[in-house]
PDB file of C-alpha atoms in Angstrom:
ATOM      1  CA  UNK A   1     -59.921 -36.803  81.644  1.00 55.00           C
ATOM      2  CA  UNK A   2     -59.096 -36.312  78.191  1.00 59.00           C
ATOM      3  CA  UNK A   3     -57.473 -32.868  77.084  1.00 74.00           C
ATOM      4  CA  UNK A   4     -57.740 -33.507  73.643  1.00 76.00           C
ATOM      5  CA  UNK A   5     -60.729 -35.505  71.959  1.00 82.00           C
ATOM      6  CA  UNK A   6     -61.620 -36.162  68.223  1.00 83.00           C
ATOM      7  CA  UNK A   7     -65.762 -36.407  67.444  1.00 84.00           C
ATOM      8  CA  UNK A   8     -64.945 -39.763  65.010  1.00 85.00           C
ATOM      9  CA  UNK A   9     -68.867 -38.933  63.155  1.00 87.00           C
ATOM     10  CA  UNK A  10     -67.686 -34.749  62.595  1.00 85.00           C
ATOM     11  CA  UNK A  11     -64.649 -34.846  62.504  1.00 80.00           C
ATOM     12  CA  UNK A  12     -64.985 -31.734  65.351  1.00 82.00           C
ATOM     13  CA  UNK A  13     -61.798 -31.513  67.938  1.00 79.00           C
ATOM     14  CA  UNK A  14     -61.821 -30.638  71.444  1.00 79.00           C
ATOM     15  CA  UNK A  15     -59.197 -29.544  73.090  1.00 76.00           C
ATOM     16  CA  UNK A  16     -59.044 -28.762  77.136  1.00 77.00           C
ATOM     17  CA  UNK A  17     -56.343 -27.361  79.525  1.00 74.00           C
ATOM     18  CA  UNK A  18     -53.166 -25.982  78.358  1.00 73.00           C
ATOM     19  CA  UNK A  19     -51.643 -26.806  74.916  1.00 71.00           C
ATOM     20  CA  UNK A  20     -48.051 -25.976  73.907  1.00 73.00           C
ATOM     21  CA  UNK A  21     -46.784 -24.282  70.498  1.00 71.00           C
ATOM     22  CA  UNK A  22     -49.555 -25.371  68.593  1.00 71.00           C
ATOM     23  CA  UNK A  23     -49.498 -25.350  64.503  1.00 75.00           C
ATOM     24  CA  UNK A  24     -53.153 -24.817  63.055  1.00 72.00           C
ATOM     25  CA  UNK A  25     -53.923 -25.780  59.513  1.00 77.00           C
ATOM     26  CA  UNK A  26     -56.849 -24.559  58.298  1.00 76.00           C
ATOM     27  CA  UNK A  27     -59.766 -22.448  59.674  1.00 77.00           C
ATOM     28  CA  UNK A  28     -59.677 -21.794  63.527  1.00 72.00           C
ATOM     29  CA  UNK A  29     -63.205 -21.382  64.598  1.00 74.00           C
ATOM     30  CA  UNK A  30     -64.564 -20.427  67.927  1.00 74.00           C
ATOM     31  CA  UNK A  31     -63.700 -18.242  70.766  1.00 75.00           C
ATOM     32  CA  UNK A  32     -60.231 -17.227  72.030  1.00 73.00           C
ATOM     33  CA  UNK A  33     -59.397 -17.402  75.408  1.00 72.00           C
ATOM     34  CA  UNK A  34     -59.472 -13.741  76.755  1.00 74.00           C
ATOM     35  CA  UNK A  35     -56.316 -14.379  78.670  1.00 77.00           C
ATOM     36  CA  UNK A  36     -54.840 -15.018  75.296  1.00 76.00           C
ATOM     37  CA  UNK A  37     -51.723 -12.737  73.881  1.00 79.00           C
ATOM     38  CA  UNK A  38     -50.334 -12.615  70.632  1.00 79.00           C
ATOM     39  CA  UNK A  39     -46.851 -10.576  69.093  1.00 82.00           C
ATOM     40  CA  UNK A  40     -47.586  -6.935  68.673  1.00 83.00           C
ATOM     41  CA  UNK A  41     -47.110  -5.838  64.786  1.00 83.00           C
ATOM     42  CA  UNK A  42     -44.822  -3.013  63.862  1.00 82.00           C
ATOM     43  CA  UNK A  43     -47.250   0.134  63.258  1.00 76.00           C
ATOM     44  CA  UNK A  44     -48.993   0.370  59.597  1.00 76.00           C
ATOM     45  CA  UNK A  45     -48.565  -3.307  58.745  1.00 80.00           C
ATOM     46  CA  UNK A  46     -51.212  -3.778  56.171  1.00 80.00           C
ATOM     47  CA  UNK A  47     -51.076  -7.359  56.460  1.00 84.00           C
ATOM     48  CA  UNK A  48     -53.636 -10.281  57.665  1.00 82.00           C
ATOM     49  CA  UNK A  49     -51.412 -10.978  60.679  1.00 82.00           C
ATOM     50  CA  UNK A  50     -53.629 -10.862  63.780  1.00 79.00           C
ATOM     51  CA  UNK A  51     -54.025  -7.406  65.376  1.00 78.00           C
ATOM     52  CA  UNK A  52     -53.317  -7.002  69.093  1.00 80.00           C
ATOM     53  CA  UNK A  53     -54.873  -4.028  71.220  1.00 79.00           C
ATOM     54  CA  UNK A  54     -51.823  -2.529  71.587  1.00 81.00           C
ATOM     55  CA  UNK A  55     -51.281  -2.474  67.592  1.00 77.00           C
ATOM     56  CA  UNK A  56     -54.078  -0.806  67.123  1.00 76.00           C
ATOM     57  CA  UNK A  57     -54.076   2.069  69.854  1.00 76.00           C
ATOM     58  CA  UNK A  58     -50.269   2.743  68.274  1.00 74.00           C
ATOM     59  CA  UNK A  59     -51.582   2.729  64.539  1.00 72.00           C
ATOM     60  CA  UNK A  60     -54.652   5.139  65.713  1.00 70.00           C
ATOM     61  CA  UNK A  61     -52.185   7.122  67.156  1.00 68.00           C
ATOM     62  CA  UNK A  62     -50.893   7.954  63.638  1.00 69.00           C
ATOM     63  CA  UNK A  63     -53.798  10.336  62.670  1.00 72.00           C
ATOM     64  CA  UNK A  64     -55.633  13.034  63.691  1.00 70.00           C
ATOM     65  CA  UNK A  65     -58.954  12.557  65.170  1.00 70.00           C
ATOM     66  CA  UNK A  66     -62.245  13.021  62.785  1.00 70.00           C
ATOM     67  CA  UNK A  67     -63.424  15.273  66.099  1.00 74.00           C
ATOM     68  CA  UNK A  68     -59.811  17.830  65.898  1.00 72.00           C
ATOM     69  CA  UNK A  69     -57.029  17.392  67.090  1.00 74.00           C
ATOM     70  CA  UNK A  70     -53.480  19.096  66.935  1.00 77.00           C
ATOM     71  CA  UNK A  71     -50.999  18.667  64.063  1.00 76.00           C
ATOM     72  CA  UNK A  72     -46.848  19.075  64.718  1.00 79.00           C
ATOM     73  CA  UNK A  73     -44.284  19.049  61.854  1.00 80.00           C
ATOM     74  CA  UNK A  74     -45.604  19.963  58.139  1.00 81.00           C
ATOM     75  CA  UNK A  75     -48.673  18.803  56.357  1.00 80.00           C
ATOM     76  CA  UNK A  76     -48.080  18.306  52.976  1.00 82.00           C
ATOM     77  CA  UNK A  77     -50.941  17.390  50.464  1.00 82.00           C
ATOM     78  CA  UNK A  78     -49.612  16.027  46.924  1.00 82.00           C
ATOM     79  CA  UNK A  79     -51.139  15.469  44.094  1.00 84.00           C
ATOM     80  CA  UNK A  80     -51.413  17.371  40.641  1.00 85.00           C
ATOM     81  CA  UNK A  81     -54.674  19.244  42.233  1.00 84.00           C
ATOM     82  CA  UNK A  82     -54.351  19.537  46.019  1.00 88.00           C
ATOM     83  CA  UNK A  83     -57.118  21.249  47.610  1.00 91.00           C
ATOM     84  CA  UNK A  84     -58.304  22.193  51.454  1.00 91.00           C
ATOM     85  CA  UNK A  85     -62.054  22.709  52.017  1.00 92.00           C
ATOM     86  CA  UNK A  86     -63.292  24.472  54.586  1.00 93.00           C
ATOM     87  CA  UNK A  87     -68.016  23.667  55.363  1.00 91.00           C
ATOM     88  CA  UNK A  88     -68.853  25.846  57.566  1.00 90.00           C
ATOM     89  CA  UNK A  89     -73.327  25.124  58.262  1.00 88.00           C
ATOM     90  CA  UNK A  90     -75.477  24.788  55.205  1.00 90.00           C
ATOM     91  CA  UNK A  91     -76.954  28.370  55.437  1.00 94.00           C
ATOM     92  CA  UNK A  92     -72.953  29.804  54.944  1.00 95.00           C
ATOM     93  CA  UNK A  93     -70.584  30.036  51.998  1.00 95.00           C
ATOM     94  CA  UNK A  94     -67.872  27.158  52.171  1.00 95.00           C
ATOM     95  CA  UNK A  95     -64.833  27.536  51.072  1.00 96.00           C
ATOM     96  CA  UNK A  96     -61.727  25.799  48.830  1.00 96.00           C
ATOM     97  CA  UNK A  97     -57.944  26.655  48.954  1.00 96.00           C
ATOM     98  CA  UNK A  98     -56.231  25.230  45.866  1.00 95.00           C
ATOM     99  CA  UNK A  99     -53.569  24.896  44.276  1.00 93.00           C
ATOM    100  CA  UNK A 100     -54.291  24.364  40.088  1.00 91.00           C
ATOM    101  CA  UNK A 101     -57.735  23.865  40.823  1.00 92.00           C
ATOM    102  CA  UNK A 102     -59.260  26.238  38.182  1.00 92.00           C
ATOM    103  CA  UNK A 103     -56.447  28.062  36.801  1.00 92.00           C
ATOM    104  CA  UNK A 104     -53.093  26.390  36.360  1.00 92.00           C
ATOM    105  CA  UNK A 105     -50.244  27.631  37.799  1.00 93.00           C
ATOM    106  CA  UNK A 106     -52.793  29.459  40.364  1.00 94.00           C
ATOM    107  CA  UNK A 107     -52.891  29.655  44.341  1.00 96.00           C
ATOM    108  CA  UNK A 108     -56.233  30.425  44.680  1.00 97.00           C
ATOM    109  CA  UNK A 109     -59.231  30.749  47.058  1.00 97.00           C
ATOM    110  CA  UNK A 110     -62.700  30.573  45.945  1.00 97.00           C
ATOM    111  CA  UNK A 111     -65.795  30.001  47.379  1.00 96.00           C
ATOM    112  CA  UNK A 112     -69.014  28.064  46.950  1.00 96.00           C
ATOM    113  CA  UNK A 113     -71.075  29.070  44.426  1.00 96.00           C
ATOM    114  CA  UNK A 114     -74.068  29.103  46.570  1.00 96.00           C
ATOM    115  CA  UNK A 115     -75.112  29.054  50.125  1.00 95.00           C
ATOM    116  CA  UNK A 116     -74.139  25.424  51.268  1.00 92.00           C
ATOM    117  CA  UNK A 117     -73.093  24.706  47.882  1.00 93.00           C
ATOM    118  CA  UNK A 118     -70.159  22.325  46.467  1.00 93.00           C
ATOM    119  CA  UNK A 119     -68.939  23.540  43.664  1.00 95.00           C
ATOM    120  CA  UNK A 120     -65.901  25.545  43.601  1.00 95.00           C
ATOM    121  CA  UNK A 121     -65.421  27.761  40.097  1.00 94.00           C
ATOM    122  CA  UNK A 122     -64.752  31.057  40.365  1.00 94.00           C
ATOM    123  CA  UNK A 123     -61.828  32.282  42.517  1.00 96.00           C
ATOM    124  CA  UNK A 124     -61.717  35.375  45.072  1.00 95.00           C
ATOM    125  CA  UNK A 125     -58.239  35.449  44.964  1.00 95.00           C
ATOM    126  CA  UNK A 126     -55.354  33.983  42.507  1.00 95.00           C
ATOM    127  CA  UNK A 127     -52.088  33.934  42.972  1.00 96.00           C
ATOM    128  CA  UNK A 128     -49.731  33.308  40.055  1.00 95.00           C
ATOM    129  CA  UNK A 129     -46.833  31.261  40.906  1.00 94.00           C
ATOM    130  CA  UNK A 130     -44.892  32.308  37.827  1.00 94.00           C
ATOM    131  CA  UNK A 131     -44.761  36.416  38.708  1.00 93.00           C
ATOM    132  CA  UNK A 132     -46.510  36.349  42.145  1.00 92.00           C
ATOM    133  CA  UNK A 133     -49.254  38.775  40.877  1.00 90.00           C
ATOM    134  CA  UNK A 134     -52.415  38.578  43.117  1.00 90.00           C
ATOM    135  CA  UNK A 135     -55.736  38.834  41.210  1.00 89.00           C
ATOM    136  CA  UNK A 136     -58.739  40.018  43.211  1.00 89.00           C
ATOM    137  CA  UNK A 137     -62.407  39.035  41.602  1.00 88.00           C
ATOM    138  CA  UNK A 138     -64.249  41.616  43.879  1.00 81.00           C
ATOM    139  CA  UNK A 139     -63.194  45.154  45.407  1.00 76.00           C
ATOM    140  CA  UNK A 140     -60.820  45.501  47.845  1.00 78.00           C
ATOM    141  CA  UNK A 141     -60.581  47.676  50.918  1.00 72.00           C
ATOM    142  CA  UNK A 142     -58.461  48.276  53.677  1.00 70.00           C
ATOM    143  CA  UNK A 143     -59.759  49.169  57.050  1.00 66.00           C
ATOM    144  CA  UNK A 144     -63.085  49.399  55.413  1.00 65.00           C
ATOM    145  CA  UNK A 145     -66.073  47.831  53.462  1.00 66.00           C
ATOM    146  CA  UNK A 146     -66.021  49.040  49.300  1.00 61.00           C
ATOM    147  CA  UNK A 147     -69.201  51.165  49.059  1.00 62.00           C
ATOM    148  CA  UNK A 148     -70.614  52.072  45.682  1.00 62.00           C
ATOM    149  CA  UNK A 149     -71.808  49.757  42.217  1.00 64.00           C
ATOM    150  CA  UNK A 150     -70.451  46.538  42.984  1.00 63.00           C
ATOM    151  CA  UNK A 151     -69.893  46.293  39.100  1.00 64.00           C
ATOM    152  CA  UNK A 152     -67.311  48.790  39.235  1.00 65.00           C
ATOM    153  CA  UNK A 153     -63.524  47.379  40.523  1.00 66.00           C
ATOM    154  CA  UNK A 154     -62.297  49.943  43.011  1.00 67.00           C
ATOM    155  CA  UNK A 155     -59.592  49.990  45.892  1.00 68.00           C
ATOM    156  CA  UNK A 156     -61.423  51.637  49.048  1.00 66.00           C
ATOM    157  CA  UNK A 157     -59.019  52.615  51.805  1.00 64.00           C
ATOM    158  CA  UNK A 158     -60.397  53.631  55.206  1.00 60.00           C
ATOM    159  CA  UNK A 159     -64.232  54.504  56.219  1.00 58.00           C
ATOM    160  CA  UNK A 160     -66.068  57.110  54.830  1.00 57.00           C
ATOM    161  CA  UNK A 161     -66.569  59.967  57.446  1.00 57.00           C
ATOM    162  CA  UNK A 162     -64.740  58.447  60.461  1.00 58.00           C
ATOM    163  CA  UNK A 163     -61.705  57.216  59.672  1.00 57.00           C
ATOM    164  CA  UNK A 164     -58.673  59.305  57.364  1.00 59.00           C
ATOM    165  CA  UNK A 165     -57.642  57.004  54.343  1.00 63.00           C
ATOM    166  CA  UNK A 166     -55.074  57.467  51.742  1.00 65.00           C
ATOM    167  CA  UNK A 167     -52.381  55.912  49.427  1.00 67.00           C
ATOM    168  CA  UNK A 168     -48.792  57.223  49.991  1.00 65.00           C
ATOM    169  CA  UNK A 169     -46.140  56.524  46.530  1.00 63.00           C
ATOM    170  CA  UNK A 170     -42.916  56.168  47.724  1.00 64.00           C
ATOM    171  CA  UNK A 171     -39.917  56.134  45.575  1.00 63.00           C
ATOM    172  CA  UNK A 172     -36.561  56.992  45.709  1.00 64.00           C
ATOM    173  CA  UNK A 173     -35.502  60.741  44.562  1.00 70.00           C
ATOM    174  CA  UNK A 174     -34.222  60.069  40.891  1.00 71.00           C
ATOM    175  CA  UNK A 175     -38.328  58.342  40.426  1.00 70.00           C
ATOM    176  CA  UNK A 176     -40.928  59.984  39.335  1.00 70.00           C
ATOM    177  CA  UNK A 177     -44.649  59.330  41.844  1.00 66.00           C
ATOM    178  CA  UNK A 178     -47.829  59.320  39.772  1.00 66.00           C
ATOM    179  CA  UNK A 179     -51.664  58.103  39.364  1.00 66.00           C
ATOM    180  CA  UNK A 180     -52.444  56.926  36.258  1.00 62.00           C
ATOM    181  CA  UNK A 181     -56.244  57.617  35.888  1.00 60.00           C
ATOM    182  CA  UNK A 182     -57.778  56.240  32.078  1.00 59.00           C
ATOM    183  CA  UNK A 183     -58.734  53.879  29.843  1.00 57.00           C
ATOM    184  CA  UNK A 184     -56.739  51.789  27.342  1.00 55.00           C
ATOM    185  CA  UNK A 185     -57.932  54.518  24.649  1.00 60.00           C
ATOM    186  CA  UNK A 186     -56.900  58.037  26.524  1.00 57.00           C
ATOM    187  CA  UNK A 187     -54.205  56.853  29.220  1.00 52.00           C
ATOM    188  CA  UNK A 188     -52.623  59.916  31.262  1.00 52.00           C
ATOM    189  CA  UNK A 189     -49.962  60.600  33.977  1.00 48.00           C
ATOM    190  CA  UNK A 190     -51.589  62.961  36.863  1.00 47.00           C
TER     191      UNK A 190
END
């Protein structure tokens, strides 16, 4: 029988049984025997070597899952403009945490626009890396919703009628505690 025959009109080869440290030129065509092994690349090689299973169950290994999964050590994201979103169902608000995004030197957090919408331009919250001064676009409570015009800026602290709310100045001795209540035009110390 012969284990290794050349078609002389094609050109074709076929080869039968067991062959030894082969050298291919060319195109290999066909099927590989599933028996058949190869050397296991180092994890990440972006080359055109051939790809065992094992490679690739150690390179997926590398990255989270699209479905979740859990994260160890840090996560950094860098670029001039790094940002996170966060899409929750088309009838909700979604959500980006940037860095730079709309105001530079910023940390900020802003969401959509609209209802299921993508674009991101108006922050609820900005941080300023320079000073570390927080800028809130809306009201802001503690332990309780802001009531009232929602075009007047106001600091609401507890809930109206059940729970006791106030703001408590500390300072040392030698300081002097005080609201200032005002405009830029008639100021005052009370």
């Amino acid at each position: 029988t012969n284990k290794f025959t050349v078609n002389a009109t094609s050109g074709n080869t076929l080869a039968a049984g067991t062959m030894t440290s082969p050298t291919f030129l060319g195109d290999l065509n066909g099927t590989i025997n599933t028996l058949t092994t190869a050397v296991t690349q180092s994890a990440n090689n972006n080359s055109t070597k051939v790809a065992t299973t094992a490679y690739v169950d150690t390179s997926a290994g590398l990255y989270l899952p699209l479905t979740g999964g859990s994260l160890t050590g840090d996560l950094t994201i860098d670029n001039s403009s790094p940002e996170f979103y966060l899409t929750p169902d088309s009838a909700k608000y979604s959500w980006m945490i940037a860095a730079q995004e709309n105001v530079d030197q910023h940390f900020e957090i802003t969401p959509s626009t609209t209802v299921g919408g993508t674009t991101f331009n108006a922050p609820a919250l900005k941080i300023n890396g320079a000073n570390s001064d927080a800028t809130f676009a809306g009201n802001v409570g503690i332990g309780s919703t802001p009531v009232g015009n929602p075009a007047t800026k106001f600091l609401a602290v507890g809930t109206a009628g059940s729970v006791a709310g106030g703001i408590q100045l500390w300072a040392t001795n030698a300081q002097t505690h005080y609201i200032q209540f005002g405009d830029a035009a008639s100021g005052g110390n009370y």
